[in-house]
Tab-separated table of C-alpha atoms in Angstrom:
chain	number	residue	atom	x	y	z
A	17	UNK	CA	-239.824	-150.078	-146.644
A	18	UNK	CA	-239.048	-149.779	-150.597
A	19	UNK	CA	-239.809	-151.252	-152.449
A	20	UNK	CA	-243.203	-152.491	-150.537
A	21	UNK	CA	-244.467	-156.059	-150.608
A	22	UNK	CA	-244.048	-158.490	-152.199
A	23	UNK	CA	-240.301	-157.202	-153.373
A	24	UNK	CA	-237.479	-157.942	-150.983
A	25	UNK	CA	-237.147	-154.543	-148.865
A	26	UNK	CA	-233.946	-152.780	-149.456
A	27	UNK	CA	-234.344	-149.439	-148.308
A	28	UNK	CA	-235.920	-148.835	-144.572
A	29	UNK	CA	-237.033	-145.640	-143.209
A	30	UNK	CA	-235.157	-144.608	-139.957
A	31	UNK	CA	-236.113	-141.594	-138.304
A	32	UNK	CA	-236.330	-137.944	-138.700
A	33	UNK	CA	-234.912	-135.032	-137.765
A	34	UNK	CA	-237.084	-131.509	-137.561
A	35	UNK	CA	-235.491	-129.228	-135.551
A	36	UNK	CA	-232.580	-128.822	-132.719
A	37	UNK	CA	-234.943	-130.717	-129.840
A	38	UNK	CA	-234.435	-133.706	-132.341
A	39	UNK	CA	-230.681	-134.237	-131.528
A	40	UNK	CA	-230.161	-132.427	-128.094
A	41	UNK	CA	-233.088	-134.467	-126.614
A	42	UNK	CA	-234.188	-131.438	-125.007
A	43	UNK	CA	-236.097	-128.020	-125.680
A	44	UNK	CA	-232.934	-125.646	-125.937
A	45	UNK	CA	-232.952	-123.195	-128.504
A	46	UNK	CA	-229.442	-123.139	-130.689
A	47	UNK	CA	-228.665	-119.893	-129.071
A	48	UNK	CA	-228.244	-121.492	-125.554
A	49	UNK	CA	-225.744	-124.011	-126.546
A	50	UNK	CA	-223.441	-121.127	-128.422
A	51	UNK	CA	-223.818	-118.375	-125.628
A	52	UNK	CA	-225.412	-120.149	-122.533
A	53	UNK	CA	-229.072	-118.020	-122.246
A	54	UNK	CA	-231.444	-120.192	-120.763
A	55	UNK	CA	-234.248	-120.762	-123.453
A	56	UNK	CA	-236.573	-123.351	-123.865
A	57	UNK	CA	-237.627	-122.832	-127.955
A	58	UNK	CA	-236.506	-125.268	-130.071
A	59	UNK	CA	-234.982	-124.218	-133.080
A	60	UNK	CA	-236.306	-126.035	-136.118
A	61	UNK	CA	-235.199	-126.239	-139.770
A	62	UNK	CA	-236.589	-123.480	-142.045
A	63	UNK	CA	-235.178	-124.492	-145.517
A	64	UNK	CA	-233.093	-127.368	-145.133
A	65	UNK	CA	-231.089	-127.879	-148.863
A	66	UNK	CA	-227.923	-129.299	-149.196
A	67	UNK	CA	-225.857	-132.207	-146.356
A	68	UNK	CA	-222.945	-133.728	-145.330
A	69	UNK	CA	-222.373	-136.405	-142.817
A	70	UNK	CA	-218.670	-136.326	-141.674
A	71	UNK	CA	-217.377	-137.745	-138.159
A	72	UNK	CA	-220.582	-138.448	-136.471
A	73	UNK	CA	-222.234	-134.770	-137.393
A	74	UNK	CA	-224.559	-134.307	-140.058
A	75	UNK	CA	-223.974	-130.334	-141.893
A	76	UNK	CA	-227.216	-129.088	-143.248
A	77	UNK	CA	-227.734	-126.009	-144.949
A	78	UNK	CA	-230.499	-124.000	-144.081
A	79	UNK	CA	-230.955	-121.297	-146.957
A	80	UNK	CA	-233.703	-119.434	-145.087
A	81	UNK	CA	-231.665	-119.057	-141.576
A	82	UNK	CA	-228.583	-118.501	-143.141
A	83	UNK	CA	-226.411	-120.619	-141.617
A	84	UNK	CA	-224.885	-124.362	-141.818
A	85	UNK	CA	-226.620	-126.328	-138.738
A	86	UNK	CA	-224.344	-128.730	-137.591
A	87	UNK	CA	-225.684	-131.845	-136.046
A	88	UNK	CA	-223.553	-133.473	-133.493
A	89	UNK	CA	-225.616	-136.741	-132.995
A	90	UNK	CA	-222.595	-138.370	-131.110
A	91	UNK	CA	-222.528	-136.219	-128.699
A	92	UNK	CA	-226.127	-134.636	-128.904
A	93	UNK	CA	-224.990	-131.288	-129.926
A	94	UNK	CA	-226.237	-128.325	-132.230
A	95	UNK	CA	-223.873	-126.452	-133.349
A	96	UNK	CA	-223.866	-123.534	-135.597
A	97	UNK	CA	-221.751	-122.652	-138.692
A	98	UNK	CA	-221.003	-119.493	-140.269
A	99	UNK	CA	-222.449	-117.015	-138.461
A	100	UNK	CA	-219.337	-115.379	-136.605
A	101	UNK	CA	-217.626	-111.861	-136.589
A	102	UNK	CA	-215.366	-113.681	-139.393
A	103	UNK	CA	-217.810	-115.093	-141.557
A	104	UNK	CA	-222.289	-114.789	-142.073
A	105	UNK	CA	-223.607	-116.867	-144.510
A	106	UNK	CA	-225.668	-114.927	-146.368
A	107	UNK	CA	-227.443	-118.223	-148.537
A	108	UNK	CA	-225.495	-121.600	-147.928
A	109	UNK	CA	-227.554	-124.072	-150.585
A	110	UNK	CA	-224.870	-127.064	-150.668
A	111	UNK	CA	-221.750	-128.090	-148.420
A	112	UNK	CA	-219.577	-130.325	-149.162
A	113	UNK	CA	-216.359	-131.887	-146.805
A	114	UNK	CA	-212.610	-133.134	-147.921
A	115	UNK	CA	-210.931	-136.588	-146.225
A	116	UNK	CA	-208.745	-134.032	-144.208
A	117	UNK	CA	-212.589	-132.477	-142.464
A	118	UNK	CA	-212.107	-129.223	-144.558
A	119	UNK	CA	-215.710	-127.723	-145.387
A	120	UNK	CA	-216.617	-126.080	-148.207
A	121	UNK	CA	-220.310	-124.431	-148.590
A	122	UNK	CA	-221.683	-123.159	-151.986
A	123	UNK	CA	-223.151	-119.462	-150.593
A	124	UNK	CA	-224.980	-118.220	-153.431
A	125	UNK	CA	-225.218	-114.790	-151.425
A	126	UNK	CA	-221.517	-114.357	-151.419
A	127	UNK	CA	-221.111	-115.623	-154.514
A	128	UNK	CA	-218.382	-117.637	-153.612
A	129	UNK	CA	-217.240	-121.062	-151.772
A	130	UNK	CA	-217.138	-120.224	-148.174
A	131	UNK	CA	-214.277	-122.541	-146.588
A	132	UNK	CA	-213.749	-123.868	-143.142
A	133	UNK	CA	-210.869	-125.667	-141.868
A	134	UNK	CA	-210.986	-128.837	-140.018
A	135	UNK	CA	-211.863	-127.446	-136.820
A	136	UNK	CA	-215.122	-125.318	-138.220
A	137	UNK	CA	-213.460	-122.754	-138.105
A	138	UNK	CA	-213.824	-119.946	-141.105
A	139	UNK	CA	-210.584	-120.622	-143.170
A	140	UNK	CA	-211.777	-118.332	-146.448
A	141	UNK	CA	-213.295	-117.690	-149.348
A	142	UNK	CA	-212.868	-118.953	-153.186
A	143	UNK	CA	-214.358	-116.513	-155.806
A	144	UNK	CA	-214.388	-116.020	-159.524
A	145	UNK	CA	-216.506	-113.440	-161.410
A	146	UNK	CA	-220.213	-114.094	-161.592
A	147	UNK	CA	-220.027	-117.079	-159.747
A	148	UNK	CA	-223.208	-118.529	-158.693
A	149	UNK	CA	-222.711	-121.770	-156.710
A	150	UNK	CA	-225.919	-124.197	-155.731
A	151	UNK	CA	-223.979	-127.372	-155.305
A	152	UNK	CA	-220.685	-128.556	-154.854
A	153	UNK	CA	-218.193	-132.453	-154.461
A	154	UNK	CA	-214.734	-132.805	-153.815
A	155	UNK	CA	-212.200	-134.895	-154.843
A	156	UNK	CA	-208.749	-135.424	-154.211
A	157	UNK	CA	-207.578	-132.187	-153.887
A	158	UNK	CA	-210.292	-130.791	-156.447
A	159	UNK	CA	-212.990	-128.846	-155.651
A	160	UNK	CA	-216.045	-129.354	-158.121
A	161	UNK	CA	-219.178	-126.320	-157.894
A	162	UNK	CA	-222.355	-126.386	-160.334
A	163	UNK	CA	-222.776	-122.695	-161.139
A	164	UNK	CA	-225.880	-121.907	-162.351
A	165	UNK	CA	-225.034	-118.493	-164.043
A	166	UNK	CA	-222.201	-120.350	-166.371
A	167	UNK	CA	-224.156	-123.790	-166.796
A	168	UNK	CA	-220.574	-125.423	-166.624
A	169	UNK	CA	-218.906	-127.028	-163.843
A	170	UNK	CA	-215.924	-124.900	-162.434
A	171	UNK	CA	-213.022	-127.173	-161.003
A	172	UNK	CA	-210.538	-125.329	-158.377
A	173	UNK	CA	-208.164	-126.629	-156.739
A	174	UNK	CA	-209.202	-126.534	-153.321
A	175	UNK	CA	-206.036	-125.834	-151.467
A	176	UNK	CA	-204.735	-122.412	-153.517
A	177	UNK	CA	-208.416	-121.699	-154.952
A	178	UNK	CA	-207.153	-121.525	-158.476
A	179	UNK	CA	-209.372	-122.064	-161.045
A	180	UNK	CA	-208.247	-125.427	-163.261
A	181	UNK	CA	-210.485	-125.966	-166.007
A	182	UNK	CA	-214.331	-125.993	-166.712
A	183	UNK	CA	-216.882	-128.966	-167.283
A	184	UNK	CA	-220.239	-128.592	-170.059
A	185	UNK	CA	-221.422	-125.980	-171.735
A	186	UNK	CA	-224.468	-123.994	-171.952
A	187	UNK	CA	-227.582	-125.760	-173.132
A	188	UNK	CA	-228.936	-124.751	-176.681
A	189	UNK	CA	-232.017	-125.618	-177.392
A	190	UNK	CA	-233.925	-125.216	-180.940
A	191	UNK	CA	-237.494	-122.796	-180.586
A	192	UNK	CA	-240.218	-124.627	-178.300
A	193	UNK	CA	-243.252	-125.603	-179.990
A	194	UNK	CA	-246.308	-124.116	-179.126
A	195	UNK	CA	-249.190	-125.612	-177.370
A	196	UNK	CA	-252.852	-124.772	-177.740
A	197	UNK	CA	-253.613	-122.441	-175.835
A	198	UNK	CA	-250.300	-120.783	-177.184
A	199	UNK	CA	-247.658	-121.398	-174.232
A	200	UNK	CA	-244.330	-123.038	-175.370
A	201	UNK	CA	-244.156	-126.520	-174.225
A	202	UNK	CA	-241.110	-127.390	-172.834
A	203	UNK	CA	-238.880	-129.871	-174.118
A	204	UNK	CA	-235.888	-131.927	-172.375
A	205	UNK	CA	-232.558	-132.686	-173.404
A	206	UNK	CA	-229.904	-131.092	-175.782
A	207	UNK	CA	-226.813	-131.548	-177.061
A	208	UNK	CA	-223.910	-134.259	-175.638
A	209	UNK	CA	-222.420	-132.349	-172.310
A	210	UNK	CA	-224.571	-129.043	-172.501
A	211	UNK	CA	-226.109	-128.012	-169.524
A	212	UNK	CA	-229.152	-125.926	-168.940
A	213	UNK	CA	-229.954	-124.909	-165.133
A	214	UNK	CA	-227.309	-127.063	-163.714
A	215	UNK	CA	-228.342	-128.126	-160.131
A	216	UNK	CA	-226.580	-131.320	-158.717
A	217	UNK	CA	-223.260	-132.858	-159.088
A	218	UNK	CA	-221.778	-135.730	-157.447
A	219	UNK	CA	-218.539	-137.431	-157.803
A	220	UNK	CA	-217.635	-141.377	-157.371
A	221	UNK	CA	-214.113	-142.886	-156.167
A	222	UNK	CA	-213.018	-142.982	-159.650
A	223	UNK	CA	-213.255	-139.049	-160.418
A	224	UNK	CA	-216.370	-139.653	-162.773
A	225	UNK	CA	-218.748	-136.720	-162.328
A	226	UNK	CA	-222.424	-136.808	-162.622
A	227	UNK	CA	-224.418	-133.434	-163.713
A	228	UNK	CA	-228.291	-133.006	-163.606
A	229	UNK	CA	-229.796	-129.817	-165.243
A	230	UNK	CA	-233.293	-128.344	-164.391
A	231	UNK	CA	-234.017	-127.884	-168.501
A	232	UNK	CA	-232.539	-131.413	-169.804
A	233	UNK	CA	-234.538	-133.231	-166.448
A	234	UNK	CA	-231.141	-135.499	-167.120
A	235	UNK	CA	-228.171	-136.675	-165.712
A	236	UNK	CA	-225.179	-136.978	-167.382
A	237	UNK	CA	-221.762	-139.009	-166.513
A	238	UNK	CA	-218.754	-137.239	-167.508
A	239	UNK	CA	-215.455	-139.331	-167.551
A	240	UNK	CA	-212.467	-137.529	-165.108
A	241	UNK	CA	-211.190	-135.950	-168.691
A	242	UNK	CA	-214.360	-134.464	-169.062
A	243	UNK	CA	-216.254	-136.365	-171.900
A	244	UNK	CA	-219.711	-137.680	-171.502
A	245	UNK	CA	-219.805	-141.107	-171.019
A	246	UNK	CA	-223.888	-141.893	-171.223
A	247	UNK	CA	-227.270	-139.686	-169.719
A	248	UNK	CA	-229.793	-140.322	-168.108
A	249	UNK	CA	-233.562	-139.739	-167.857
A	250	UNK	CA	-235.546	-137.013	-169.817
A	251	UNK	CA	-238.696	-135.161	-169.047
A	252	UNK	CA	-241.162	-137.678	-167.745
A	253	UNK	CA	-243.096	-138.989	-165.252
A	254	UNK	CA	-242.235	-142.618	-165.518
A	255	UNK	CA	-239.106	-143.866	-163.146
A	256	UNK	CA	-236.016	-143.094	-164.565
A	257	UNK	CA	-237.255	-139.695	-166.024
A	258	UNK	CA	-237.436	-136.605	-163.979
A	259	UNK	CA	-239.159	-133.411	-163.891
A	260	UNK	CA	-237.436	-131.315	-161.199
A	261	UNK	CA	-233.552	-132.792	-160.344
A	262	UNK	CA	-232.025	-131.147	-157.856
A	263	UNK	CA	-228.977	-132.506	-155.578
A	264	UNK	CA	-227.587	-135.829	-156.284
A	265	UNK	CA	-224.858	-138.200	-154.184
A	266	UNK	CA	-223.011	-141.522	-155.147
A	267	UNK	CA	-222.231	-144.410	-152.477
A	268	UNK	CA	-219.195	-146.764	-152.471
A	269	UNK	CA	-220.875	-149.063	-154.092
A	270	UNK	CA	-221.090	-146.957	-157.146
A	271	UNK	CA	-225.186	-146.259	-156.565
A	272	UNK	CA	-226.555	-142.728	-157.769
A	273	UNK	CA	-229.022	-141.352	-155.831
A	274	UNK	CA	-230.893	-138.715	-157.580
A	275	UNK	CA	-233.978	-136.119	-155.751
A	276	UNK	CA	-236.903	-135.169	-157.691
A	277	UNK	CA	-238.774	-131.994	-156.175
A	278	UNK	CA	-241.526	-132.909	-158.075
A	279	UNK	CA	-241.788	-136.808	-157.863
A	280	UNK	CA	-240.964	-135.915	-154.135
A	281	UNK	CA	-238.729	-138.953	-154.013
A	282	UNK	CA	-234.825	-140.341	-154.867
A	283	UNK	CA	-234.241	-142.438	-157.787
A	284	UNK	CA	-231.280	-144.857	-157.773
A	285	UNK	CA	-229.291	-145.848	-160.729
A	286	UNK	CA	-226.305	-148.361	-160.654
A	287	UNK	CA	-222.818	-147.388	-162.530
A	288	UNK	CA	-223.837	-147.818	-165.733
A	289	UNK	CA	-226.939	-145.292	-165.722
A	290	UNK	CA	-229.914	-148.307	-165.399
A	291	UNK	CA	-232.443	-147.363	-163.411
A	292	UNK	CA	-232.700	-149.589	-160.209
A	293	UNK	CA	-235.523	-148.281	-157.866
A	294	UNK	CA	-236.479	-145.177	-155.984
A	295	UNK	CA	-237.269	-145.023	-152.347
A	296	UNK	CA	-239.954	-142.078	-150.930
A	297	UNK	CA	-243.478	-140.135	-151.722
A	298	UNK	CA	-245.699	-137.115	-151.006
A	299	UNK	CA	-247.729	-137.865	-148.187
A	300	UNK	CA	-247.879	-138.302	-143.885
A	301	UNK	CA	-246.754	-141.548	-143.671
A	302	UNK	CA	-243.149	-142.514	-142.228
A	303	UNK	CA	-240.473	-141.192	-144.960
A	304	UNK	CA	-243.288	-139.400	-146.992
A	305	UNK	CA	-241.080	-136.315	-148.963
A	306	UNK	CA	-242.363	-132.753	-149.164
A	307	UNK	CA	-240.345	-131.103	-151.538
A	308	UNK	CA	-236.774	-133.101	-151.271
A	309	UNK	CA	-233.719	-130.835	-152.380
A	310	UNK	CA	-230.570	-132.861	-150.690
A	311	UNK	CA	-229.234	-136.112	-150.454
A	312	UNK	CA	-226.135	-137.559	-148.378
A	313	UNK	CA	-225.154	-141.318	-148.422
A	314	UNK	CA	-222.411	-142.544	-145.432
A	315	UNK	CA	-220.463	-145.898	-144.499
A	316	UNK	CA	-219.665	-144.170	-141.037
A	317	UNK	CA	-220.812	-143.863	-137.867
A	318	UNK	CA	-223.351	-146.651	-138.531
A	319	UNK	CA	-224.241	-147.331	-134.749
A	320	UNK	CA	-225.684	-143.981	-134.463
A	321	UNK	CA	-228.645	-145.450	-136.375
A	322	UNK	CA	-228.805	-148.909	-135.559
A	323	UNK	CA	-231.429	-148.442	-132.895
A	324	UNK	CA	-233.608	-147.293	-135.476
A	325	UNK	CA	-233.256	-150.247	-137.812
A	326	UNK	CA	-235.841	-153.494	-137.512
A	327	UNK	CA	-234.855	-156.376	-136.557
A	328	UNK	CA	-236.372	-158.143	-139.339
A	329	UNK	CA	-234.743	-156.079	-141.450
């Protein structure tokens, strides 16, 4: 539980999921559910990054196998997306799914948004020059992606793929000082809405977008019109700080959840940037992090994990 004794618990650890065996409740490898060979391997996760949970399945996106596992907990299915004679993933990093159950996954392979209809099925691609995409949030009918060649935020819309407008701009930092043994030291922040190494975005219900950067170890809240509202953080190792951001979600209540690859845990912020608590840790013990890269938070499908949760709780 976080945060431990004597504070009131308010995050419990549930379960985990490893590998296909996990969900199916049995020893069949991925392959035998898609083409019916009788194997007994179970499939596990190689580089699990970015996830989605939409209508009872999680989507996680496996950089190393190349493809989108999708987890049908309801009805104790794998399922695999993206490898097909339409579409192979080449590097799917972040997915991210519309009300109407469109998908889109950030491929930094391709390049480009790979895009699959409601029915997983491959529906497309949406491209610009140089693109480099490692995370991506919808909203509405807007398509948000963090590209990490441009260190701006590219809006499309997501129904015609046409580019609408950008978000940030490059970070600019003044010479590091040196240390001494000679190595530059390195330095957080910038200047108001520049980005350096962008990594995670997420969007709440009112269209505000949040934007962490590897070299600022910040977050920043831009307003829907694309002005920063307040950041967050700074190199550190004291909560609220960070020292490797990576992907980031926002629940309905309004709650940021931010992952640290290098505090191996998720910080929590409320809408107006304060730091509220973090949840997580290196370690074996029961929700111990090794290197944490994606974050989901869901309202649905609650009963799926209600065996899990104490009683006391």
């Amino acid at each position: 539980f976080w945060p431990p004794m004597p504070d009131e618990p308010h995050i419990e650890f549930l379960t985990t999921i490893s590998s296909s065996g996990d969900v199916t409740g049995s020893q069949e490898k991925m392959d035998s559910i898609l083409y019916g060979k009788q194997e007994t391997v179970d499939l596990p996760f190689a580089r699990p990054f970015g996830l989605r949970m939409y209508n009872g399945c999680i989507y996680v996106c496996d950089a190393s196998s190349a493809n989108v596992s999708i987890l049908d907990l309801r009805k104790k299915e794998v399922r695999i997306l993206g490898q097909s004679d339409q579409i192979k993933l080449l590097t799917p990093l972040d997915i991210a799914v519309a009300p109407d159950g469109a998908k889109y996954v950030a491929d930094t392979g391709h390049g480009a948004i790979i895009v699959f209809d409601a029915n997983d099925k491959y529906a497309g691609r949406i491209k610009v020059e140089h693109l480099r995409p490692i995370s991506v949030a919808v909203h509405g009918n807007e398509l948000y992606v963090a590209d990490t060649v441009a260190n701006r935020i590219r809006v499309f819309d997501r129904l015609n793929g046409n580019e609408l407008r950008t978000i940030g701009e490059p970070l600019v930092l003044a010479p590091s000082p040196k240390g001494l043994n000679g190595n530059e030291i390195r330095t957080s922040g910038g200047g108001k809405g520049q980005l350096g190494g962008v990594m995670g975005i997420a969007l709440d219900a009112q269209g505000n977008l949040f934007a962490n950067d590897f070299i600022g170890c910040r977050v920043q809240k831009f307003t829907p019109d694309g002005k920063v509202a307040f950041s967050i953080g700074g190199l550190g190792d004291r909560p609220g700080s960070f020292v490797r951001p990576k992907l980031m979600t926002v629940d309905s209540d309004g709650i940021l959840y931010v992952v640290d690859n290098a505090f191996q845990n998720v910080q929590m912020f409320n809408d107006k940037g304060q730091f509220l608590m973090f949840f997580g840790s290196n370690g074996k013990h029961p929700g111990a992090m090794d290197m944490p890269a994606g974050i989901c938070t869901s309202d649905q499908d609650l009963d799926l994990f209600q065996q899990y949760v104490h009683p006391a709780f």
